[in-house]
CSV table of C-alpha atoms in Angstrom, one decimal:
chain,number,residue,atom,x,y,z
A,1,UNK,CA,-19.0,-14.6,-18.8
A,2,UNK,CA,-19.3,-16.2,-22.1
A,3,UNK,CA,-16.0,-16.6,-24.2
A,4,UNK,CA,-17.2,-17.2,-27.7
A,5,UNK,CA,-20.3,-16.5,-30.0
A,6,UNK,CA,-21.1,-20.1,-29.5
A,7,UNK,CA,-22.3,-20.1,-25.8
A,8,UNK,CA,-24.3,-16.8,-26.3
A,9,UNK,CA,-27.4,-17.7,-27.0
A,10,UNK,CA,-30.3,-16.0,-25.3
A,11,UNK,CA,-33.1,-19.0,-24.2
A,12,UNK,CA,-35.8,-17.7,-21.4
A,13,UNK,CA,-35.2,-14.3,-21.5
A,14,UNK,CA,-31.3,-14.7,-20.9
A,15,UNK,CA,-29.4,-11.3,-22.0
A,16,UNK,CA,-25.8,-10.9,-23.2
A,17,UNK,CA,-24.6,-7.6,-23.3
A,18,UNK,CA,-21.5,-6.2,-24.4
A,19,UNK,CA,-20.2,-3.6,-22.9
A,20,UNK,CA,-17.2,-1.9,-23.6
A,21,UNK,CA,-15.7,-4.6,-25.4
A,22,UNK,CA,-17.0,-7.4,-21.9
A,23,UNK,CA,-18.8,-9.4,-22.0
A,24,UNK,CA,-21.9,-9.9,-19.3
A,25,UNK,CA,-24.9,-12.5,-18.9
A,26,UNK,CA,-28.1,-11.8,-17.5
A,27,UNK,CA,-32.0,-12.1,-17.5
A,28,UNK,CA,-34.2,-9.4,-18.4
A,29,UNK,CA,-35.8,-9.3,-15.2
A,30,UNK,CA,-32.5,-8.1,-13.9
A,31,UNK,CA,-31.7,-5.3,-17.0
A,32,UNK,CA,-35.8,-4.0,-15.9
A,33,UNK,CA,-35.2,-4.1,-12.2
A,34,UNK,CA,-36.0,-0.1,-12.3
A,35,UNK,CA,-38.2,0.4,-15.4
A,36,UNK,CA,-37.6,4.0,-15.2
A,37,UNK,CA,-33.6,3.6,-15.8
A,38,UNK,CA,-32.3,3.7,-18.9
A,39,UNK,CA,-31.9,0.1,-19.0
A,40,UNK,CA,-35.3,-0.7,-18.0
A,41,UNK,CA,-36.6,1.4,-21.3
A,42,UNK,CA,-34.2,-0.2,-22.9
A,43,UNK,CA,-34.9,-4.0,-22.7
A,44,UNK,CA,-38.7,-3.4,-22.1
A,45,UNK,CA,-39.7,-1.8,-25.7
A,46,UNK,CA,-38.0,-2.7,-28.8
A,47,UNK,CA,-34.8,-4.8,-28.7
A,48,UNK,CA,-31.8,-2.8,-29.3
A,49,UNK,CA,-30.5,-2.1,-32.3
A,50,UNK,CA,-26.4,-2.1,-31.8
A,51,UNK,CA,-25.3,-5.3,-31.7
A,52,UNK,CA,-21.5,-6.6,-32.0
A,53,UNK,CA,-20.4,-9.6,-34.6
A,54,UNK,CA,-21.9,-12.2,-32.4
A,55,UNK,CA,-25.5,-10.9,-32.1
A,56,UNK,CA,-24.5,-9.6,-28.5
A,57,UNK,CA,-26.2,-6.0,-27.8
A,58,UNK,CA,-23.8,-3.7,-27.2
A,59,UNK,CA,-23.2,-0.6,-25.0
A,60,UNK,CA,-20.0,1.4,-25.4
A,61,UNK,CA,-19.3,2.0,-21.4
A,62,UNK,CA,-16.9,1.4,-19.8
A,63,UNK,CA,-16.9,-2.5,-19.5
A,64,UNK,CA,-15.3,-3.3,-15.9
A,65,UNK,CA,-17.1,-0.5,-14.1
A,66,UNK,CA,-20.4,-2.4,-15.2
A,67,UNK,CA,-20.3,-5.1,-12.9
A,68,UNK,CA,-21.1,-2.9,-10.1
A,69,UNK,CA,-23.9,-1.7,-12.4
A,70,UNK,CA,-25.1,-5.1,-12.8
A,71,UNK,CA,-24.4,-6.0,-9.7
A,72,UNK,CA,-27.0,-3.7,-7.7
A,73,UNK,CA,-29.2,-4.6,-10.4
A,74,UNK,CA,-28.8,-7.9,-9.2
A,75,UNK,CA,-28.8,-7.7,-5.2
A,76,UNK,CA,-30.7,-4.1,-5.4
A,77,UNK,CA,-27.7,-2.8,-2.8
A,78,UNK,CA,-24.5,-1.6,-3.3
A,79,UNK,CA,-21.5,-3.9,-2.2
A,80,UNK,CA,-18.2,-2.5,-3.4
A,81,UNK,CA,-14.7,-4.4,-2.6
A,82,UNK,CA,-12.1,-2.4,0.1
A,83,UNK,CA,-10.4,0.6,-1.0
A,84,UNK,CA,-12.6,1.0,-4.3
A,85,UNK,CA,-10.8,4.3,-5.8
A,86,UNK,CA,-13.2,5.0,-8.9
A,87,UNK,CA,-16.3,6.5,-7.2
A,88,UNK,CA,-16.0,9.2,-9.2
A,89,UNK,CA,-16.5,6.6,-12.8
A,90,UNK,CA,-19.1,4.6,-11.2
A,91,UNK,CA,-21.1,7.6,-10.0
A,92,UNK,CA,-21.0,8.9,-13.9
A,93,UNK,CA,-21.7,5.8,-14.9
A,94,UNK,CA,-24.7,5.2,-13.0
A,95,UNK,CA,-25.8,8.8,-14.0
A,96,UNK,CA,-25.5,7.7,-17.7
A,97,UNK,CA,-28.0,4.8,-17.2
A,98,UNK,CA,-30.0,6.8,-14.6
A,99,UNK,CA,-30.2,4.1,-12.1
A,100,UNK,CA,-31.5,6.6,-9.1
A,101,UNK,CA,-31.8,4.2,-6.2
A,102,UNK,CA,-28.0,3.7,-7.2
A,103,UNK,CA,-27.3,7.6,-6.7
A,104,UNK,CA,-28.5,7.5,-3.7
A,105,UNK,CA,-26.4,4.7,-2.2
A,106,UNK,CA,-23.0,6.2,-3.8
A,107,UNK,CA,-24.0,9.4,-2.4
A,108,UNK,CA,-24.2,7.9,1.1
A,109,UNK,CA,-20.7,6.1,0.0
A,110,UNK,CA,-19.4,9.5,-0.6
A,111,UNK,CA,-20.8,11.1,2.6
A,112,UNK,CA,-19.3,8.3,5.1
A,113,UNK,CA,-16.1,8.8,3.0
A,114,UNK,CA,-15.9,12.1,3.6
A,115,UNK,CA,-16.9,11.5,7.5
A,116,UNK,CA,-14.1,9.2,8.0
A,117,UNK,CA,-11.7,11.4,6.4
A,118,UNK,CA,-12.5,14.5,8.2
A,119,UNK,CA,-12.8,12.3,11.6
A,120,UNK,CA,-9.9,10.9,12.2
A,121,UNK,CA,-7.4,9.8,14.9
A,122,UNK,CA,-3.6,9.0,14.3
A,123,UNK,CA,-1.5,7.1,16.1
A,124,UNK,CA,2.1,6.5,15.8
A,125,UNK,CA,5.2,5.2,17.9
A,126,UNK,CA,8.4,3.6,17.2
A,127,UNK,CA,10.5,1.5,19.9
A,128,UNK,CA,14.2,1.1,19.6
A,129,UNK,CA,16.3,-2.2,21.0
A,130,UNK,CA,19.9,-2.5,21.2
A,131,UNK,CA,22.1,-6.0,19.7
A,132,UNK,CA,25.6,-6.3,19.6
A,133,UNK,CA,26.6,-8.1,16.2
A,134,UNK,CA,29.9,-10.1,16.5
A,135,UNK,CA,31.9,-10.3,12.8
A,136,UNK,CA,35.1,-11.4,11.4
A,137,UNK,CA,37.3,-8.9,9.4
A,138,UNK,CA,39.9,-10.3,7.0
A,139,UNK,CA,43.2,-8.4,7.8
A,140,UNK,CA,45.6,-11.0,5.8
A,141,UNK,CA,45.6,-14.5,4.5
A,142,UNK,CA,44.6,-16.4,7.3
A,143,UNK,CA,44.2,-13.5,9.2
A,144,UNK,CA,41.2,-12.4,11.1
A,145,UNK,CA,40.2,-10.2,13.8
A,146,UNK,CA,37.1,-10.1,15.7
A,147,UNK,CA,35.3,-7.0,15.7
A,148,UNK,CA,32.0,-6.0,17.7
A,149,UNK,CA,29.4,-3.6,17.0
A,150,UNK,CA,26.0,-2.0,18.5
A,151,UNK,CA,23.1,-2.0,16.2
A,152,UNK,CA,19.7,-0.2,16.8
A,153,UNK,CA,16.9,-1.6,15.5
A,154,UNK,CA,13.5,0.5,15.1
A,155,UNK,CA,9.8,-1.0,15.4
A,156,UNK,CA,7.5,1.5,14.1
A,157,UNK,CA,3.9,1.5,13.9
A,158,UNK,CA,1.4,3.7,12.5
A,159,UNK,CA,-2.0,3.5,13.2
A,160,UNK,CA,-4.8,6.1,11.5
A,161,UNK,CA,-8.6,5.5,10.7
A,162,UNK,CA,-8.1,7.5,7.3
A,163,UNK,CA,-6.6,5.1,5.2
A,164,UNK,CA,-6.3,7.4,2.6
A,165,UNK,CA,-3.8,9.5,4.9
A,166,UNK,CA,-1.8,6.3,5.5
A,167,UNK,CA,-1.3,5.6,2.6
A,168,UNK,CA,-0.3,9.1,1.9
A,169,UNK,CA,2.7,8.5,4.7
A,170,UNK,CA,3.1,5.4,3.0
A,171,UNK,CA,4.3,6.9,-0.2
A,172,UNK,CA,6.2,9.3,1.8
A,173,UNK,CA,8.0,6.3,3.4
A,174,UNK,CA,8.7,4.7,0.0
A,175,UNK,CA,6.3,1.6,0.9
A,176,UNK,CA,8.2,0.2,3.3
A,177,UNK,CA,6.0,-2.4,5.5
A,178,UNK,CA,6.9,-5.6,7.3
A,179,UNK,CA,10.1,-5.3,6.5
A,180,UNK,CA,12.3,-8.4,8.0
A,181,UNK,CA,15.6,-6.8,9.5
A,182,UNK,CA,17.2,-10.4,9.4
A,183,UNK,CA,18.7,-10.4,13.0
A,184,UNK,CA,18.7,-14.6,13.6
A,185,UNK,CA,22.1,-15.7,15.0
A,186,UNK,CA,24.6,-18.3,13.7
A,187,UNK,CA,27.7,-19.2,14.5
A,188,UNK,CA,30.8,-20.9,12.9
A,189,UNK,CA,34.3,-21.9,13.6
A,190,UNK,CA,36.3,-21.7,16.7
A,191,UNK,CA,35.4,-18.2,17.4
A,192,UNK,CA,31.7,-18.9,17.2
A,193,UNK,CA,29.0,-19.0,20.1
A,194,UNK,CA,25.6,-19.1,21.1
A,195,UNK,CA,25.5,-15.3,21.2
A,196,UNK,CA,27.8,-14.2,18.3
A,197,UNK,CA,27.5,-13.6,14.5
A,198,UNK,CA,30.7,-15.0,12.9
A,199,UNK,CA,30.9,-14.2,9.4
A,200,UNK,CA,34.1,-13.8,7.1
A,201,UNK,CA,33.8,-10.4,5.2
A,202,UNK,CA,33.4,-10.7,1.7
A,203,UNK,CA,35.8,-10.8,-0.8
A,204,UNK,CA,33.7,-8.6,-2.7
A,205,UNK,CA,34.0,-5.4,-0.8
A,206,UNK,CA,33.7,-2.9,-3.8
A,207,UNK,CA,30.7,-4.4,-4.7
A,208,UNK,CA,28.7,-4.8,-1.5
A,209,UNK,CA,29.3,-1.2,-1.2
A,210,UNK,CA,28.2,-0.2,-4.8
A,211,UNK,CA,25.2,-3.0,-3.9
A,212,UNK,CA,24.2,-0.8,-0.8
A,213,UNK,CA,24.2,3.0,-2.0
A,214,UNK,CA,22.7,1.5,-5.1
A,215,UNK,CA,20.3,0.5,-2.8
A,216,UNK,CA,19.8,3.4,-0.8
A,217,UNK,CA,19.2,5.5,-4.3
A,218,UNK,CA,16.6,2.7,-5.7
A,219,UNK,CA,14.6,3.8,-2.0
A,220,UNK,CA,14.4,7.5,-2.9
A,221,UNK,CA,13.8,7.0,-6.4
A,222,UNK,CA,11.0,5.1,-5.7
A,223,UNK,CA,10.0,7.5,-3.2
A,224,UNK,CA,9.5,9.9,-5.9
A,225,UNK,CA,8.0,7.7,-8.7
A,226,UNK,CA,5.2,7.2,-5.9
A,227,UNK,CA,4.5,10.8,-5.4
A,228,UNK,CA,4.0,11.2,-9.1
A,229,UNK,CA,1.0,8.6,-9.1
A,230,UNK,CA,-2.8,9.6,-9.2
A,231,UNK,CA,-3.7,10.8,-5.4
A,232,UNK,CA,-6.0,7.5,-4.0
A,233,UNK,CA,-9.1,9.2,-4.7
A,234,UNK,CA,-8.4,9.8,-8.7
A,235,UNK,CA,-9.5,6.8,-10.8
A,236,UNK,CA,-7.3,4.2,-11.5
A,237,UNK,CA,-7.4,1.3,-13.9
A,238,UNK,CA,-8.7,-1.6,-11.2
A,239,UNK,CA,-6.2,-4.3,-13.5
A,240,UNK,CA,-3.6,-2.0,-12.3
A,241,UNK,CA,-1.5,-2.6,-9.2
A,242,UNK,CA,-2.2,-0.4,-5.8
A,243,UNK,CA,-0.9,1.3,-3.5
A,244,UNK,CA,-1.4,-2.1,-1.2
A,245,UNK,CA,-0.7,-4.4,-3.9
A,246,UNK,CA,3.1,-2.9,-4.8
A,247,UNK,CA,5.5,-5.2,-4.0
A,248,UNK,CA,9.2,-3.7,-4.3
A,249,UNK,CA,12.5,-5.9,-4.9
A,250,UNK,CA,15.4,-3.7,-2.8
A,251,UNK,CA,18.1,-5.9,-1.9
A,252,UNK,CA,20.7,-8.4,-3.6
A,253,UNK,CA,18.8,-11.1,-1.1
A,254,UNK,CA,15.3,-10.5,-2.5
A,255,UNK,CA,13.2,-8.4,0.4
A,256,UNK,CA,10.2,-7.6,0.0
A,257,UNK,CA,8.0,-4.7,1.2
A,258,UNK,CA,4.6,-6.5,2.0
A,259,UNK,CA,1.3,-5.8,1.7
A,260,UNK,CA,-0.3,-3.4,4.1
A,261,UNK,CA,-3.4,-3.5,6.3
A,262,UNK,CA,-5.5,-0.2,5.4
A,263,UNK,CA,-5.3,1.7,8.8
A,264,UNK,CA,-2.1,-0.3,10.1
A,265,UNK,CA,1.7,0.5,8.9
A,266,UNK,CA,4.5,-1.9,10.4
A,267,UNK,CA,8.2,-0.4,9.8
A,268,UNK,CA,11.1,-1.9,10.9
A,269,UNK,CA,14.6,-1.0,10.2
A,270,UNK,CA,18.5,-0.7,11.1
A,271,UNK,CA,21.1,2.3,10.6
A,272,UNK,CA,24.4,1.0,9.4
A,273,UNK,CA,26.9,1.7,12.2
A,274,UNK,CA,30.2,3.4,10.5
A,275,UNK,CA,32.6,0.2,12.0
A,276,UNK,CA,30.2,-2.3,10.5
A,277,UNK,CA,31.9,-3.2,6.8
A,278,UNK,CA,29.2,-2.6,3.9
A,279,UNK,CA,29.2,-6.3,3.1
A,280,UNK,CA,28.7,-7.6,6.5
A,281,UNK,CA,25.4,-5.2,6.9
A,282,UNK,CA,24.2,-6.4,3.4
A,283,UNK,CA,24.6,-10.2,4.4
A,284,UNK,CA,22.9,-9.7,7.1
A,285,UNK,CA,19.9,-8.5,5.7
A,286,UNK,CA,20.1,-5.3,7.3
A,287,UNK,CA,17.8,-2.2,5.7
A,288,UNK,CA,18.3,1.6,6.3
A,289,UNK,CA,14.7,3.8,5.8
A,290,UNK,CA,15.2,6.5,3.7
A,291,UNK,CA,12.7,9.2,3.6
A,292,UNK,CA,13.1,12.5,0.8
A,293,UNK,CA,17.2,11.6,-0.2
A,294,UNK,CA,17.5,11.2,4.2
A,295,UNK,CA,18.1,8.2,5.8
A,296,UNK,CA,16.3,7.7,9.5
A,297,UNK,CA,18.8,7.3,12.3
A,298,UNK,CA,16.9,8.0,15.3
A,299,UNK,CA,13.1,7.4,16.8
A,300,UNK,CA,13.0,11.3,16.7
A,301,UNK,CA,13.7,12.1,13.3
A,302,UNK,CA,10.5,9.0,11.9
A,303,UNK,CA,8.3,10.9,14.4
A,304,UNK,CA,9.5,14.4,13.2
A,305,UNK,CA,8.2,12.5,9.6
A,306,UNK,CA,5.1,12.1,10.5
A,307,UNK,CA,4.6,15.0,12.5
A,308,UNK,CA,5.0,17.2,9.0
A,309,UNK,CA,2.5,15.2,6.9
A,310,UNK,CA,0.0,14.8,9.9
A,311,UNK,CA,-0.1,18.9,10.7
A,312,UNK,CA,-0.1,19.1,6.5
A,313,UNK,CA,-3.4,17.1,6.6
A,314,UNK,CA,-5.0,19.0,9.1
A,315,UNK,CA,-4.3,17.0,12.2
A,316,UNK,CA,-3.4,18.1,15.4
A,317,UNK,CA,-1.1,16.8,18.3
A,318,UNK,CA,-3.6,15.6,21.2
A,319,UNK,CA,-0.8,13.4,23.5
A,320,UNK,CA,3.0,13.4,23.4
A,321,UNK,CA,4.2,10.0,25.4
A,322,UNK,CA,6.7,9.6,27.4
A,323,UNK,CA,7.0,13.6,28.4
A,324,UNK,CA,3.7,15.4,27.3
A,325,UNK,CA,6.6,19.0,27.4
A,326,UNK,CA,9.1,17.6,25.4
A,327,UNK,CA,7.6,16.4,21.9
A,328,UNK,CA,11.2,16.6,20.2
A,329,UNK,CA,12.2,13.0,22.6
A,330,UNK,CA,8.8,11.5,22.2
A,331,UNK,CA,8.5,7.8,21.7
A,332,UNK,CA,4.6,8.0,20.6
A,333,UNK,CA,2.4,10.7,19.6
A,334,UNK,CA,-1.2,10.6,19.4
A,335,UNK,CA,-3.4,13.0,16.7
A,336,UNK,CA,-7.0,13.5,15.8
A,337,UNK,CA,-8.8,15.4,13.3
A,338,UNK,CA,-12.0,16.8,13.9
């Protein structure tokens, strides 16, 4: 798009518009693709009259919807990027310049949308594996005892075919996704080996343990400044960041919660065991999941998580695995929505 009043002139039928303060280039063949549309009256009679303080013609629309505008103009279909969450502005939009064959194609966007939602199969399971963590504890100058603990380590995943559900649950979880648990092994010293974790515990004990509740509040808190956003279907500013763009700062060492696929959520994370010394689970990287001001400890108590939200949205169990009589030990459950 032209920058200045400079590069806008109009030679062999070439059209800038401003619209809502953007500017777009064109032809006139594209503006008159439907002569019945508002913008096919428009640019087939008299010029407009409204014009901005470089001679553009302007429209006062909204500016960044217009590209789809111009874009089935252009193409004469209707290609619109993943996860588009302003049907409800283009729709007006396209009303406003009475583009019809346009309608039609959002109403058959609408439709599918509405298919999917109502259609939908959920899957989720979550797998737990046992390591013992080796670390030093500083009982005196030059003093240190080795100390052993178990950690459990859950791998969730969450698979549903109404992305709009996931990321539901994904608010619910406080975006957490991908997250490393930081589990690779080092050793040092003379009490170090291939197998153990040898680490001296912190000096800074007071703050490791301020660093990790402070940690553990930031998790609900942001929890509940995501259930305050619009719902995925309200319209949002398309600048703005999504729910699949976010990318949240928790820990002293910089983890990030990644980007998520739209059907597919990965979760992994670690209780703190009560022997393991707050600074010795923040060096390692360790992360609890806290859902609702509750942190996760067990495979049952993520499942019983998404087995609220999932009977909330009108889903219903349709496999329990291991024991198809005993959903409160399940490892995997399976939903669908008809």
């Amino acid at each position: 798009m032209p920058d200045t009043c400079e590069t806008l002139g109009r030679p062999g039928g070439l059209v800038t518009l401003n619209v809502g303060g953007k500017l777009y280039s064109t032809t006139l063949e594209t503006l008159t693709r439907f002569p019945d549309s508002m913008l096919g009256a428009m640019f087939r009679g008299p010029q407009p009259a409204l014009t901005d303080n470089c001679g553009n013609y302007f429209i006062d629309r909204d500016g960044k919807t217009f590209r789809h505008i111009l874009n089935f103009l252009r193409f004469g279909h209707l290609d619109l990027p993943e996860g588009y969450s302003e049907l409800s502005l283009l729709r007006a939009e396209a009303d406003f310049y009475q583009i019809r064959p346009l309608l039609e194609a959002l109403r058959q966007v609408e439709t599918e949308r509405w298919r999917q939602r109502t259609n939908a199969i959920l899957h989720a399971d979550v797998d737990l594996r046992k390591r013992l963590l080796h670390f030093n504890v500083r009982r005196g100058p030059q003093n240190y005892e080795l100390n052993t603990c178990s950690l459990q380590i859950f791998t969730a995943n969450v698979f549903c075919t109404d992305r709009y559900f996931l990321a539901m649950l994904r608010r619910r979880l406080g975006h957490w996704e991908g997250i490393s648990v930081g589990m690779e092994e080092t050793h040092s010293g003379p009490l170090g080996d291939s197998d153990a974790t040898v680490a001296r515990e912190s000096r800074n004990g007071h703050d490791a343990n301020q660093e990790l509740q402070g940690w553990k509040r930031r998790v609900a808190t942001s929890r509940t400044s995501c259930e305050s956003r619009n719902s995925p279907g309200d319209s949002t500013d398309e600048d703005a960041e999504t729910d699949d763009e976010i990318m949240l700062d928790y820990s002293s060492e910089n983890a990030q919660v990644g980007t998520t696929r739209c059907h597919h959520l990965f979760l992994e994370w670690a209780p703190c065991p009560p022997e393991l010394p707050a600074p010795e689970y923040v060096k390692q990287k360790l992360h609890p999941l806290i859902v609702g001001g509750r942190e996760i400890r067990t495979a049952n108590e993520f499942l019983e998580e998404v087995l609220k939200v999932a009977l909330a949205q009108g889903f219903r169990v349709d496999s329990v695995f291991p024991d198809p009589a005993d959903i409160l030990n399940a490892r995997s459950l399976r939903f669908v929505r008809h």
